[in-house]
Structure formats: C-alpha cells, structure tokens
Amino acid sequence: MDQIPSYVTSLPDGTDTGLYLAVDLGGTNLRVCSVDLHGDTTFSIEQLKAAIPPEIMVAKTFSELFSFIVTRLHAFLETHHAEYAHIDLVSESKSRLLLGFTFSFAFEQSALNRGSLMRWTKGFNIPDAIGQDICSVFQAEIDKRNIPVTVAALVNDTVGTLLARSYTSPGTTTTLLGAIFGTGTNGAYVERLENITKLNPSRDGIMVVNTEWGSFDNELMVLPNTPYDKAVDIESIHPGIQMFEKRISGMYLGEILRHAILSMVSSTSEISPESRLNQQFAIDSSFLSMAAAEDSPDFVVLRFQLSHHFGIDADLDTAEGVKVLALAIGKRAARLAGVAIAGVVLKSGRLEAPKKVDVESGVSRRHRGFWASLFESFRNFVGRWSGWLLRSKIEVHEDVIDIGVDGSLIEFYPGFEDTIRSTLRDIHAIGLAGERRIRIGIAKDGSGIGAALVARMAGIELERAL
Ligand code: ADP
Ligand code: MG
C-alpha cells in the first residue's frame, strides 16, 4: 500500500479555537463549509453541498475543476461570511481566512500545503492534473476572483476524519484511526515517526499516515474474486486497481449486485433489453440498504422498487433472491472493512501495550478497586460535559482504542458496524477482549471539521516560521 505521510504531527484534543474554511471534494459531492471551533470539543458549522456534475469529473483541465469549486466557494462566502467575499471588503484588522482542502484521492504530499495527485480513482479522470501541485492550482483560481482566502492545507479525507474524531471524541483519549466507507474506502492512522522510514525521521513523535488501503492486494493474492467482481472491474474506468475498494465501497456494491442479478436471470426472459438494469451504475448502493432491510409481507417494497427502477416484474422467489444477494454483498463488504480496521489495530501494538499506569496513584487500572473505578467514571463524566479535564493536566487513562468513521455506507447500510465488530471478534489476535476495547464513533462530516483543524495547524506553523 502507498502509506503516504500526511505531515500532520499532532492530534487535536478538543481545545483548539478559531474560524476556518474547509472544502471537501468527495467522490460524489462537493462540500464547502466554515467551522467555528469553540475549544470545548464542540464546534458550529455552516455548509453548502453540491453534487459534482459528471462532466466536471472528467473535465479537460485541472483548473476547470477548481473553477467549479471556487464558484461554489464564492457563493458560500456571500451567503455566510459576506465580509470575506471579496478582497476589497476585508478590513485592515481582518486577515485572510485559512482554508483546508480535503481531497479524497491519492496524492503524494511534501508539506502540509503541498502535494500532487498520484492517480484518479472513483469516477474521476482529468489527465492533466497528475503531478500538478494541487494547492497552487486551487489558489490561482481563488486569486483570479480576488477572494481573501488562503489554501493553507491539503488533507486526505481519512486524515480529516481522524482529526475530527480526535477533537470531538469524549474524554482525553486521542483517536488511532480514521476510516471512510463512502463512495470509496480508505483509512489513516497514527504511526510513530521512527517507523516512517521513507522520511528519514530524526526526531521522536508521531505522524498521521494515509494508508490508501483501497489499493490493498491489487494482485488478488488473498481477496475473493467472483465472476461479478471481475465484470465490475473490467467495466470500471480504472481496471486492475483499487481492488479492495471495489469489494467494499458504495460506488461498486450496486454494480456487484447488478451483475449478480443479471446472471441470475440471464437464462430467462425476465429482463427486457430496455431495462435500466443493463446500464452501468444503474443500482445505487442505497438500493442494497433498502433490499437488505426488506421485511415487508411478500417483499412488496422490494418488488415495487424493482419494478419502479428497473421494469422488473419480480415474483416472490426473485425478490427473495435479490435480498439474499444484497445481504451477502453487504456482509462481505463489512467483513473486509473489519479486516482493514483489525490490521491497523494490530499494527499499532495498542492491544499488547502494558496497562497504562495511573498518573497520580501509580496503580495499574486492572488492579484498581471499586471506588477508584467509580471515581474515574465520574471524572470521565465531568470531562465529557465540561471540557474542564481536557485543559487540566490530569490524564484520564483509558484502555479504549478509539476509531472514527465516516461515509454513507457505514452510516446507512443496516448492520455494517455490527458485522465489522463480529469480524474483529473472529480475528484471533483481537478476540472478544480486544473487540470490547475498540470504540467506533461516527465522525459525521468529519472531513470538513478535520480540514479546518489541519488549516489551523498550518496557520500556527506559518506564524511560527515568520
Ligand atoms: P463521499 O464518498 O463522496 O464523501 P458519501 O460518504 O455520502 O460521499 O458516500 C456516497 C456513497 O454512499 C455513494 O456511493 C452512495 O451510493 C452511497 N450511499 C448513499 N446512501 C446510501 C445508503 N442509504 N446505503 C448505502 N449506501 C449509500
Ligand atoms: Mg466523504
């Protein structure tokens, strides 16, 4: 896997403050937001969301993509922060707004605000982008329109998710892993600098690493490979890559189901040549969520959907078959997702780490009595609600391994997280005891908040350098 260093070398603990902009270019949507960090693990957010038009995904030039983004950014500023909509409006006292750009593609980074695209994935293909400095192209479009905004940081969405979860997670625990299960799938985790040998690290500390696990096992040495997987891959715009992602993420699950249904009925005349089912991407993965959850009498809901979307007049058996397929595809996806999470948890060594020793008492948690546990629960409670403990130097040690997740698939596919959890238990080196220590929390729209947090980090570094 690529294992890309992010240049993010600290994790927010919930005390960060300030107003920052974030732009998130996902696989499906563009989000523009402003994040006001309150410094007590909470924030307020304003946002605008727009679907990315298909022609922009395959635009002729990289600038064209950013021109689309800046048009939306400008509209957002006019609505929510009019004083920053044009350079002439900015008073002396106000400086430019710092922006973190979440870019959910594989890029090679050389500083917080410098990086170039390695390859397009998901539905994107803009050849002239490869190798160009992403922030410079973005900044050039902003400057063309005299908007007082500085692109301060380039952030992978998984890195943003990790930071957002770390800022908002209860207690003083920082987060180990940020993982996305949306249009695509990927994860970023906290690694010790000394282990990131490609950077020749000369000091201690940590750095967030973007794994790009979507491209795990492109050689298919261990991944399952059904005829439907093969068909999905051959018809994709990037055959042979992102093989792990093609078995897990929202962009592809509907395609796997489509090919499976087509082969299920190919010997019959149930599907007319005009049916939408013959078109690539005709089934959205939200259809799988619906089919997997179907429990209406005689499958009336699923049969209506099959008829409504695809002109298929499904009998009971066919509808039940579609449900079984949707369940199998979703379960396989969630189990593979669990494997990725397990890999990071095991690599981190946090399961074997000796029980942390309580700062004040010097007593190992495991041997602490009832009153000490009660005291700790109370401190956790207070910490969660007031943020007071976050600022104090008292460490609340927990055995929790915290994981932040984001993406419509994990949010909406029924039982996705439960299946991840059962997978963690099934992996011998984790088991029931390990799985109990793993806390998974949704970092809703985490990439936006995360990008704001990295922009803040970049701003502080800039100030220090001046
Ligand atoms: P992005 O990946 O662009 O940041 P999302 O996290 O919203 O955006 O993921 C979008 C993907 O999630 C799409 O592939 C879509 O098909 C899928 N999706 C949307 N709604 C659902 C749902 N209810 N169940 C399963 N998948 C869904
Ligand atoms: Mg996303």
Tab-separated table of C-alpha atoms and ligand atoms in Angstrom:
chain	number	residue	atom	x	y	z
A	1	MET	CA	0.000	0.000	0.000
A	2	ASP	CA	1.095	3.595	-0.535
A	3	GLN	CA	1.368	4.563	3.162
A	4	ILE	CA	1.510	8.311	2.478
A	5	PRO	CA	2.874	10.618	5.213
A	6	SER	CA	0.404	13.454	5.891
A	7	TYR	CA	2.760	15.907	7.646
A	8	VAL	CA	0.182	16.099	10.431
A	9	THR	CA	2.282	15.596	13.565
A	10	SER	CA	-0.127	16.240	16.404
A	11	LEU	CA	-3.701	15.400	17.253
A	12	PRO	CA	-6.284	17.900	18.444
A	13	ASP	CA	-7.550	17.357	21.982
A	14	GLY	CA	-10.688	19.473	21.761
A	15	THR	CA	-9.247	22.780	22.992
A	16	ASP	CA	-8.496	24.332	19.570
A	17	THR	CA	-10.355	27.551	18.637
A	18	GLY	CA	-10.993	29.842	15.634
A	19	LEU	CA	-12.888	30.227	12.351
A	20	TYR	CA	-11.648	28.219	9.371
A	21	LEU	CA	-12.890	27.214	5.941
A	22	ALA	CA	-12.989	23.721	4.578
A	23	VAL	CA	-13.669	22.449	1.104
A	24	ASP	CA	-14.266	18.739	0.696
A	25	LEU	CA	-14.173	17.155	-2.713
A	26	GLY	CA	-15.535	13.645	-2.197
A	27	GLY	CA	-16.363	11.137	-4.868
A	28	THR	CA	-19.962	12.270	-5.196
A	29	ASN	CA	-20.364	15.651	-3.550
A	30	LEU	CA	-18.596	18.933	-3.067
A	31	ARG	CA	-18.963	20.448	0.380
A	32	VAL	CA	-17.942	23.952	1.330
A	33	CYS	CA	-18.060	24.784	4.997
A	34	SER	CA	-16.897	27.165	7.655
A	35	VAL	CA	-16.092	25.723	11.024
A	36	ASP	CA	-16.019	27.740	14.228
A	37	LEU	CA	-14.050	25.735	16.781
A	38	HIS	CA	-15.252	26.543	20.287
A	39	GLY	CA	-12.362	24.909	22.144
A	40	ASP	CA	-14.504	22.624	24.293
A	41	THR	CA	-14.760	19.666	21.854
A	42	THR	CA	-17.728	21.389	20.214
A	43	PHE	CA	-17.958	23.495	17.061
A	44	SER	CA	-20.523	25.187	14.880
A	45	ILE	CA	-20.596	24.648	11.170
A	46	GLU	CA	-22.222	26.310	8.149
A	47	GLN	CA	-22.217	24.365	4.953
A	48	LEU	CA	-23.158	24.141	1.339
A	49	LYS	CA	-23.352	20.853	-0.519
A	50	ALA	CA	-23.453	20.400	-4.275
A	51	ALA	CA	-23.412	17.309	-6.456
A	52	ILE	CA	-20.348	17.153	-8.669
A	53	PRO	CA	-21.552	17.245	-12.280
A	54	PRO	CA	-20.314	14.229	-14.282
A	55	GLU	CA	-18.662	16.470	-16.884
A	56	ILE	CA	-16.559	18.098	-14.148
A	57	MET	CA	-15.259	14.663	-13.046
A	58	VAL	CA	-13.734	14.263	-16.480
A	59	ALA	CA	-13.005	17.958	-17.156
A	60	LYS	CA	-10.368	18.859	-19.748
A	61	THR	CA	-8.152	20.661	-17.255
A	62	PHE	CA	-7.476	20.690	-13.528
A	63	SER	CA	-8.234	24.460	-13.493
A	64	GLU	CA	-11.717	23.753	-14.791
A	65	LEU	CA	-12.407	21.571	-11.742
A	66	PHE	CA	-11.179	24.323	-9.396
A	67	SER	CA	-13.103	26.991	-11.267
A	68	PHE	CA	-16.256	24.978	-10.466
A	69	ILE	CA	-15.191	24.723	-6.812
A	70	VAL	CA	-14.353	28.426	-6.457
A	71	THR	CA	-17.725	29.431	-7.915
A	72	ARG	CA	-19.353	27.458	-5.109
A	73	LEU	CA	-16.905	28.802	-2.515
A	74	HIS	CA	-17.708	32.363	-3.544
A	75	ALA	CA	-21.462	31.741	-3.331
A	76	PHE	CA	-20.955	30.230	0.121
A	77	LEU	CA	-18.987	33.234	1.359
A	78	GLU	CA	-21.596	35.673	0.015
A	79	THR	CA	-24.285	33.832	1.987
A	80	HIS	CA	-22.496	33.108	5.244
A	81	HIS	CA	-19.446	35.367	5.519
A	82	ALA	CA	-20.106	38.272	3.167
A	83	GLU	CA	-17.238	40.254	4.725
A	84	TYR	CA	-14.847	37.717	3.157
A	85	ALA	CA	-16.483	37.513	-0.276
A	86	HIS	CA	-14.093	39.992	-1.928
A	87	ILE	CA	-10.645	41.253	-1.100
A	88	ASP	CA	-11.841	44.903	-1.024
A	89	LEU	CA	-14.296	44.108	1.752
A	90	VAL	CA	-11.683	42.858	4.157
A	91	SER	CA	-10.830	45.459	6.734
A	92	GLU	CA	-7.272	46.036	7.894
A	93	SER	CA	-7.894	44.216	11.130
A	94	LYS	CA	-9.182	41.093	9.468
A	95	SER	CA	-6.776	38.858	7.700
A	96	ARG	CA	-7.494	36.243	5.091
A	97	LEU	CA	-9.423	33.141	6.001
A	98	LEU	CA	-7.408	29.944	6.066
A	99	LEU	CA	-8.824	27.032	4.136
A	100	GLY	CA	-8.193	23.309	4.472
A	101	PHE	CA	-8.824	21.368	1.286
A	102	THR	CA	-9.984	17.805	1.706
A	103	PHE	CA	-9.180	15.895	-1.411
A	104	SER	CA	-10.361	12.308	-1.346
A	105	PHE	CA	-7.847	10.942	-3.831
A	106	ALA	CA	-4.351	9.531	-3.600
A	107	PHE	CA	-1.802	12.328	-3.559
A	108	GLU	CA	1.845	12.491	-2.608
A	109	GLN	CA	2.439	15.167	-0.003
A	110	SER	CA	5.647	17.062	0.726
A	111	ALA	CA	4.321	19.636	3.212
A	112	LEU	CA	1.016	20.487	4.854
A	113	ASN	CA	0.127	22.678	1.874
A	114	ARG	CA	1.959	20.928	-0.948
A	115	GLY	CA	1.069	17.770	-2.770
A	116	SER	CA	0.396	16.318	-6.176
A	117	LEU	CA	-2.079	13.778	-7.411
A	118	MET	CA	-0.820	10.241	-7.945
A	119	ARG	CA	-3.847	8.799	-9.719
A	120	TRP	CA	-7.541	9.372	-10.132
A	121	THR	CA	-9.951	6.864	-8.628
A	122	LYS	CA	-13.722	6.567	-8.252
A	123	GLY	CA	-15.376	8.214	-11.273
A	124	PHE	CA	-12.745	10.881	-11.894
A	125	ASN	CA	-10.349	11.287	-14.776
A	126	ILE	CA	-8.674	14.622	-15.563
A	127	PRO	CA	-5.330	13.599	-17.047
A	128	ASP	CA	-3.582	16.997	-16.898
A	129	ALA	CA	-3.929	17.009	-13.087
A	130	ILE	CA	-1.391	14.265	-12.492
A	131	GLY	CA	1.777	15.712	-10.985
A	132	GLN	CA	0.496	19.312	-10.619
A	133	ASP	CA	0.653	20.996	-7.207
A	134	ILE	CA	-2.961	20.818	-6.038
A	135	CYS	CA	-2.940	23.826	-3.679
A	136	SER	CA	-1.298	26.103	-6.256
A	137	VAL	CA	-3.920	25.366	-8.893
A	138	PHE	CA	-6.682	25.932	-6.329
A	139	GLN	CA	-5.063	29.164	-5.042
A	140	ALA	CA	-4.666	30.500	-8.586
A	141	GLU	CA	-8.423	30.177	-9.201
A	142	ILE	CA	-9.175	31.885	-5.855
A	143	ASP	CA	-6.794	34.739	-6.649
A	144	LYS	CA	-8.316	35.228	-10.109
A	145	ARG	CA	-11.542	36.197	-8.359
A	146	ASN	CA	-9.968	38.304	-5.604
A	147	ILE	CA	-11.266	36.253	-2.726
A	148	PRO	CA	-9.308	36.746	0.544
A	149	VAL	CA	-8.775	33.086	1.237
A	150	THR	CA	-5.505	31.164	1.575
A	151	VAL	CA	-5.336	27.455	0.865
A	152	ALA	CA	-3.324	26.505	3.940
A	153	ALA	CA	-3.546	22.736	3.960
A	154	LEU	CA	-4.183	19.768	1.759
A	155	VAL	CA	-5.895	16.984	3.634
A	156	ASN	CA	-6.879	13.489	2.715
A	157	ASP	CA	-10.448	12.846	3.862
A	158	THR	CA	-9.403	9.977	6.124
A	159	VAL	CA	-6.831	12.203	7.841
A	160	GLY	CA	-9.580	14.798	8.331
A	161	THR	CA	-11.896	12.167	9.759
A	162	LEU	CA	-9.208	11.049	12.202
A	163	LEU	CA	-8.573	14.620	13.394
A	164	ALA	CA	-12.257	15.490	13.629
A	165	ARG	CA	-12.919	12.417	15.738
A	166	SER	CA	-9.910	13.202	17.911
A	167	TYR	CA	-11.243	16.742	18.517
A	168	THR	CA	-14.785	15.629	19.307
A	169	SER	CA	-14.232	12.263	20.992
A	170	PRO	CA	-15.213	12.125	24.626
A	171	GLY	CA	-12.521	12.289	27.288
A	172	THR	CA	-8.855	12.870	26.657
A	173	THR	CA	-8.396	9.779	24.520
A	174	THR	CA	-6.941	10.613	21.141
A	175	THR	CA	-8.029	8.613	18.136
A	176	LEU	CA	-5.997	5.840	16.450
A	177	LEU	CA	-7.708	5.525	13.092
A	178	GLY	CA	-9.982	7.475	10.784
A	179	ALA	CA	-11.753	5.335	8.207
A	180	ILE	CA	-14.101	6.116	5.332
A	181	PHE	CA	-16.756	3.876	3.901
A	182	GLY	CA	-18.480	6.106	1.340
A	183	THR	CA	-18.049	6.318	-2.416
A	184	GLY	CA	-14.610	4.825	-1.816
A	185	THR	CA	-12.842	3.357	1.193
A	186	ASN	CA	-9.595	4.325	2.896
A	187	GLY	CA	-8.040	4.768	6.324
A	188	ALA	CA	-5.456	6.968	8.064
A	189	TYR	CA	-3.832	6.155	11.385
A	190	VAL	CA	-1.310	7.418	13.901
A	191	GLU	CA	2.181	5.987	13.390
A	192	ARG	CA	5.378	6.566	15.334
A	193	LEU	CA	7.744	8.753	13.309
A	194	GLU	CA	10.625	6.334	13.751
A	195	ASN	CA	8.608	3.766	11.791
A	196	ILE	CA	8.121	6.077	8.792
A	197	THR	CA	11.496	5.249	7.300
A	198	LYS	CA	10.808	6.936	3.954
A	199	LEU	CA	11.030	10.303	5.763
A	200	ASN	CA	14.362	9.534	7.453
A	201	PRO	CA	12.938	10.722	10.750
A	202	SER	CA	15.429	12.350	13.069
A	203	ARG	CA	13.152	13.031	15.985
A	204	ASP	CA	10.591	11.323	18.156
A	205	GLY	CA	6.912	11.869	17.777
A	206	ILE	CA	4.003	10.776	15.680
A	207	MET	CA	2.695	11.390	12.190
A	208	VAL	CA	-0.622	10.522	10.639
A	209	VAL	CA	-0.191	8.126	7.720
A	210	ASN	CA	-2.730	7.761	4.920
A	211	THR	CA	-2.694	4.048	4.084
A	212	GLU	CA	-4.627	4.173	0.776
A	213	TRP	CA	-5.905	0.731	1.723
A	214	GLY	CA	-8.345	0.835	-1.205
A	215	SER	CA	-5.493	-0.489	-3.327
A	216	PHE	CA	-4.671	-3.359	-0.977
A	217	ASP	CA	-3.988	-6.616	-2.836
A	218	ASN	CA	-4.458	-5.385	-6.390
A	219	GLU	CA	-2.733	-8.669	-7.306
A	220	LEU	CA	-5.697	-10.571	-5.807
A	221	MET	CA	-3.496	-12.910	-3.818
A	222	VAL	CA	-5.959	-13.114	-0.944
A	223	LEU	CA	-9.091	-11.213	-1.944
A	224	PRO	CA	-12.162	-13.134	-3.104
A	225	ASN	CA	-12.825	-12.772	-6.824
A	226	THR	CA	-16.234	-13.776	-8.137
A	227	PRO	CA	-17.365	-13.505	-11.773
A	228	TYR	CA	-19.333	-10.401	-10.694
A	229	ASP	CA	-16.216	-8.785	-9.202
A	230	LYS	CA	-14.430	-9.465	-12.473
A	231	ALA	CA	-17.213	-7.878	-14.507
A	232	VAL	CA	-17.283	-4.802	-12.244
A	233	ASP	CA	-13.531	-4.378	-12.594
A	234	ILE	CA	-13.367	-4.831	-16.367
A	235	GLU	CA	-16.097	-2.240	-16.915
A	236	SER	CA	-14.609	0.280	-14.444
A	237	ILE	CA	-12.612	3.232	-15.717
A	238	HIS	CA	-9.543	2.015	-13.796
A	239	PRO	CA	-9.368	-1.768	-14.265
A	240	GLY	CA	-6.872	-3.644	-12.125
A	241	ILE	CA	-6.529	-1.079	-9.350
A	242	GLN	CA	-8.426	-0.312	-6.122
A	243	MET	CA	-9.358	-3.985	-5.907
A	244	PHE	CA	-10.020	-3.874	-2.144
A	245	GLU	CA	-12.175	-0.759	-2.603
A	246	LYS	CA	-14.103	-2.437	-5.426
A	247	ARG	CA	-15.297	-5.076	-2.955
A	248	ILE	CA	-16.202	-2.670	-0.157
A	249	SER	CA	-17.290	0.801	-1.160
A	250	GLY	CA	-20.547	2.487	-2.122
A	251	MET	CA	-19.548	3.133	-5.699
A	252	TYR	CA	-19.228	-0.565	-6.506
A	253	LEU	CA	-21.628	-2.574	-4.323
A	254	GLY	CA	-24.590	-1.766	-6.565
A	255	GLU	CA	-22.565	-2.842	-9.577
A	256	ILE	CA	-21.726	-6.197	-7.986
A	257	LEU	CA	-25.428	-6.710	-7.278
A	258	ARG	CA	-26.370	-5.666	-10.803
A	259	HIS	CA	-24.042	-8.220	-12.367
A	260	ALA	CA	-25.222	-10.911	-9.961
A	261	ILE	CA	-28.894	-10.228	-10.764
A	262	LEU	CA	-28.176	-10.181	-14.494
A	263	SER	CA	-26.526	-13.569	-14.301
A	264	MET	CA	-29.269	-14.904	-12.023
A	265	VAL	CA	-31.924	-14.170	-14.630
A	266	SER	CA	-29.880	-14.382	-17.821
A	267	SER	CA	-31.364	-17.742	-18.745
A	268	THR	CA	-34.872	-16.377	-18.598
A	269	SER	CA	-36.585	-13.504	-20.356
A	270	GLU	CA	-37.446	-11.646	-17.159
A	271	ILE	CA	-35.346	-8.622	-18.037
A	272	SER	CA	-36.153	-6.701	-21.155
A	273	PRO	CA	-33.264	-5.270	-23.151
A	274	GLU	CA	-34.635	-1.802	-22.380
A	275	SER	CA	-34.404	-2.290	-18.610
A	276	ARG	CA	-32.156	0.202	-16.852
A	277	LEU	CA	-30.555	-2.795	-15.195
A	278	ASN	CA	-28.428	-3.198	-18.306
A	279	GLN	CA	-26.789	0.173	-17.668
A	280	GLN	CA	-23.602	0.520	-15.663
A	281	PHE	CA	-24.166	2.037	-12.191
A	282	ALA	CA	-27.949	1.636	-12.511
A	283	ILE	CA	-28.110	0.320	-8.929
A	284	ASP	CA	-27.084	2.741	-6.210
A	285	SER	CA	-25.781	1.154	-3.029
A	286	SER	CA	-28.698	2.740	-1.160
A	287	PHE	CA	-30.761	0.136	-3.050
A	288	LEU	CA	-28.762	-2.567	-1.230
A	289	SER	CA	-29.566	-0.928	2.096
A	290	MET	CA	-33.243	-0.999	1.203
A	291	ALA	CA	-33.128	-4.618	-0.032
A	292	ALA	CA	-31.115	-5.808	2.972
A	293	ALA	CA	-33.620	-4.247	5.365
A	294	GLU	CA	-36.662	-5.542	3.459
A	295	ASP	CA	-39.128	-7.312	5.734
A	296	SER	CA	-42.481	-6.281	4.345
A	297	PRO	CA	-45.029	-9.037	3.695
A	298	ASP	CA	-44.403	-10.761	0.339
A	299	PHE	CA	-41.476	-8.404	-0.282
A	300	VAL	CA	-43.875	-5.761	-1.584
A	301	VAL	CA	-41.444	-2.877	-1.037
A	302	LEU	CA	-38.547	-4.552	-2.814
A	303	ARG	CA	-40.777	-5.788	-5.628
A	304	PHE	CA	-42.169	-2.283	-6.092
A	305	GLN	CA	-38.622	-0.857	-6.227
A	306	LEU	CA	-37.509	-3.493	-8.744
A	307	SER	CA	-40.455	-2.692	-10.931
A	308	HIS	CA	-40.212	1.076	-10.469
A	309	HIS	CA	-36.471	1.403	-11.127
A	310	PHE	CA	-35.763	-1.467	-13.491
A	311	GLY	CA	-39.059	-2.538	-15.015
A	312	ILE	CA	-38.643	-5.982	-13.468
A	313	ASP	CA	-41.839	-7.778	-12.565
A	314	ALA	CA	-40.301	-9.891	-9.810
A	315	ASP	CA	-42.043	-12.878	-8.291
A	316	LEU	CA	-41.508	-13.799	-4.644
A	317	ASP	CA	-38.521	-16.031	-5.339
A	318	THR	CA	-36.737	-13.437	-7.438
A	319	ALA	CA	-37.304	-10.742	-4.816
A	320	GLU	CA	-36.033	-13.026	-2.088
A	321	GLY	CA	-33.020	-13.847	-4.252
A	322	VAL	CA	-32.231	-10.152	-4.638
A	323	LYS	CA	-32.445	-9.685	-0.876
A	324	VAL	CA	-30.110	-12.628	-0.268
A	325	LEU	CA	-27.626	-11.184	-2.750
A	326	ALA	CA	-27.798	-7.711	-1.190
A	327	LEU	CA	-27.177	-9.221	2.250
A	328	ALA	CA	-24.236	-11.289	1.021
A	329	ILE	CA	-22.600	-8.385	-0.807
A	330	GLY	CA	-23.055	-6.051	2.166
A	331	LYS	CA	-21.793	-8.643	4.632
A	332	ARG	CA	-18.700	-9.404	2.590
A	333	ALA	CA	-18.004	-5.658	2.310
A	334	ALA	CA	-18.350	-5.139	6.065
A	335	ARG	CA	-16.163	-8.153	6.872
A	336	LEU	CA	-13.419	-6.873	4.578
A	337	ALA	CA	-13.802	-3.451	6.216
A	338	GLY	CA	-13.326	-5.188	9.569
A	339	VAL	CA	-10.119	-6.778	8.318
A	340	ALA	CA	-8.696	-3.360	7.413
A	341	ILE	CA	-9.537	-1.970	10.836
A	342	ALA	CA	-8.103	-5.048	12.527
A	343	GLY	CA	-4.864	-4.697	10.561
A	344	VAL	CA	-4.338	-1.172	11.881
A	345	VAL	CA	-5.288	-2.057	15.461
A	346	LEU	CA	-2.838	-4.970	15.485
A	347	LYS	CA	-0.057	-2.955	13.826
A	348	SER	CA	-0.457	-0.166	16.386
A	349	GLY	CA	0.510	-2.550	19.170
A	350	ARG	CA	-2.080	-0.929	21.401
A	351	LEU	CA	-3.658	-4.232	22.307
A	352	GLU	CA	-0.451	-5.618	23.774
A	353	ALA	CA	0.645	-2.343	25.351
A	354	PRO	CA	1.151	-2.840	29.065
A	355	LYS	CA	-1.736	-1.486	31.043
A	356	LYS	CA	-1.197	2.216	31.466
A	357	VAL	CA	-0.319	3.341	34.935
A	358	ASP	CA	-2.466	5.972	36.520
A	359	VAL	CA	-0.551	9.232	36.771
A	360	GLU	CA	-1.458	10.126	40.317
A	361	SER	CA	-1.853	6.849	42.074
A	362	GLY	CA	0.689	4.785	40.190
A	363	VAL	CA	-1.746	1.902	40.377
A	364	SER	CA	-2.467	-0.190	37.343
A	365	ARG	CA	-6.064	0.173	36.256
A	366	ARG	CA	-6.628	-3.504	36.236
A	367	HIS	CA	-5.966	-3.768	39.956
A	368	ARG	CA	-7.967	-0.788	40.945
A	369	GLY	CA	-10.919	-1.248	43.234
A	370	PHE	CA	-14.497	-0.209	43.061
A	371	TRP	CA	-14.019	3.326	44.435
A	372	ALA	CA	-11.216	4.131	42.068
A	373	SER	CA	-13.291	2.935	39.127
A	374	LEU	CA	-16.249	4.956	40.305
A	375	PHE	CA	-14.015	7.999	40.683
A	376	GLU	CA	-12.710	7.525	37.177
A	377	SER	CA	-16.209	7.118	35.734
A	378	PHE	CA	-17.140	10.370	37.425
A	379	ARG	CA	-14.095	12.133	36.012
A	380	ASN	CA	-14.996	10.852	32.567
A	381	PHE	CA	-18.499	12.157	33.024
A	382	VAL	CA	-17.312	15.567	34.107
A	383	GLY	CA	-14.738	15.624	31.330
A	384	ARG	CA	-17.314	14.871	28.714
A	385	TRP	CA	-19.671	17.611	29.734
A	386	SER	CA	-17.462	20.499	30.705
A	387	GLY	CA	-14.246	20.049	28.819
A	388	TRP	CA	-12.621	21.052	32.064
A	389	LEU	CA	-10.440	17.997	32.287
A	390	LEU	CA	-9.221	18.481	28.738
A	391	ARG	CA	-7.481	21.633	29.783
A	392	SER	CA	-6.223	20.338	33.063
A	393	LYS	CA	-3.113	18.232	33.034
A	394	ILE	CA	-4.729	15.246	34.661
A	395	GLU	CA	-4.694	12.353	32.260
A	396	VAL	CA	-7.625	10.009	32.309
A	397	HIS	CA	-6.112	6.770	31.132
A	398	GLU	CA	-8.395	4.513	29.289
A	399	ASP	CA	-7.920	1.202	27.626
A	400	VAL	CA	-10.127	2.422	24.828
A	401	ILE	CA	-8.857	2.229	21.258
A	402	ASP	CA	-10.817	4.974	19.546
A	403	ILE	CA	-11.752	4.847	15.853
A	404	GLY	CA	-13.572	7.496	13.846
A	405	VAL	CA	-15.580	6.508	10.791
A	406	ASP	CA	-17.440	8.430	8.119
A	407	GLY	CA	-19.332	7.697	4.907
A	408	SER	CA	-22.866	6.897	3.834
A	409	LEU	CA	-22.259	3.165	3.638
A	410	ILE	CA	-21.303	2.684	7.287
A	411	GLU	CA	-23.929	5.200	8.289
A	412	PHE	CA	-26.855	3.702	6.383
A	413	TYR	CA	-26.245	0.094	5.363
A	414	PRO	CA	-28.057	-1.951	8.026
A	415	GLY	CA	-25.715	-3.734	10.415
A	416	PHE	CA	-22.471	-2.615	8.725
A	417	GLU	CA	-20.825	-1.744	12.035
A	418	ASP	CA	-22.173	-4.877	13.762
A	419	THR	CA	-20.579	-7.018	11.077
A	420	ILE	CA	-17.302	-5.133	11.435
A	421	ARG	CA	-17.459	-5.872	15.162
A	422	SER	CA	-18.158	-9.573	14.715
A	423	THR	CA	-15.203	-9.710	12.318
A	424	LEU	CA	-12.950	-8.121	14.930
A	425	ARG	CA	-14.038	-10.803	17.401
A	426	ASP	CA	-13.407	-13.548	14.843
A	427	ILE	CA	-9.813	-12.430	14.332
A	428	HIS	CA	-7.915	-14.489	16.848
A	429	ALA	CA	-5.372	-11.859	17.859
A	430	ILE	CA	-8.203	-9.468	18.774
A	431	GLY	CA	-10.987	-11.705	20.062
A	432	LEU	CA	-13.782	-10.711	22.388
A	433	ALA	CA	-11.491	-8.982	24.889
A	434	GLY	CA	-9.842	-6.845	22.199
A	435	GLU	CA	-13.057	-6.031	20.412
A	436	ARG	CA	-14.537	-4.664	23.639
A	437	ARG	CA	-11.741	-2.121	23.861
A	438	ILE	CA	-12.362	-0.797	20.360
A	439	ARG	CA	-14.728	2.161	20.295
A	440	ILE	CA	-16.118	3.113	16.889
A	441	GLY	CA	-17.735	6.527	16.531
A	442	ILE	CA	-19.186	8.277	13.518
A	443	ALA	CA	-17.342	11.486	12.728
A	444	LYS	CA	-20.268	12.985	10.855
A	445	ASP	CA	-18.975	15.307	8.143
A	446	GLY	CA	-15.669	14.752	9.822
A	447	SER	CA	-13.599	15.572	6.795
A	448	GLY	CA	-14.824	19.190	6.876
A	449	ILE	CA	-14.010	19.697	10.536
A	450	GLY	CA	-10.770	17.800	10.107
A	451	ALA	CA	-9.699	20.048	7.243
A	452	ALA	CA	-10.419	23.101	9.407
A	453	LEU	CA	-8.258	21.592	12.154
A	454	VAL	CA	-5.361	21.000	9.753
A	455	ALA	CA	-5.734	24.546	8.366
A	456	ARG	CA	-5.400	25.768	11.945
A	457	MET	CA	-2.307	23.637	12.456
A	458	ALA	CA	-0.807	25.030	9.233
A	459	GLY	CA	-1.622	28.588	10.346
A	460	ILE	CA	0.215	28.072	13.621
A	461	GLU	CA	3.242	26.654	11.808
A	462	LEU	CA	3.228	29.608	9.393
A	463	GLU	CA	3.157	32.089	12.274
A	464	ARG	CA	5.996	30.271	13.968
A	465	ALA	CA	8.080	30.411	10.796
A	466	LEU	CA	7.592	34.191	10.410
B	1	ADP	P1	-18.371	10.784	-0.464
B	1	ADP	O1	-17.768	9.428	-0.522
B	1	ADP	O2	-18.490	11.424	-1.799
B	1	ADP	O3	-17.727	11.662	0.534
B	1	ADP	P2	-20.696	9.677	0.951
B	1	ADP	O4	-19.959	9.333	2.182
B	1	ADP	O5	-22.047	10.286	1.118
B	1	ADP	O6	-19.927	10.639	-0.034
B	1	ADP	O7	-20.850	8.329	0.142
B	1	ADP	C1	-21.568	8.283	-1.056
B	1	ADP	C2	-21.738	6.835	-1.416
B	1	ADP	O8	-22.584	6.210	-0.453
B	1	ADP	C3	-22.357	6.602	-2.769
B	1	ADP	O9	-21.637	5.558	-3.406
B	1	ADP	C4	-23.758	6.149	-2.459
B	1	ADP	O10	-24.186	5.170	-3.384
B	1	ADP	C5	-23.620	5.523	-1.106
B	1	ADP	N1	-24.857	5.643	-0.331
B	1	ADP	C6	-25.657	6.725	-0.206
B	1	ADP	N2	-26.731	6.453	0.564
B	1	ADP	C7	-26.605	5.142	0.936
B	1	ADP	C8	-27.407	4.245	1.716
B	1	ADP	N3	-28.561	4.620	2.254
B	1	ADP	N4	-26.957	2.983	1.869
B	1	ADP	C9	-25.816	2.574	1.318
B	1	ADP	N5	-25.017	3.362	0.570
B	1	ADP	C10	-25.409	4.629	0.372
B	2	MG	MG	-16.518	11.668	2.128
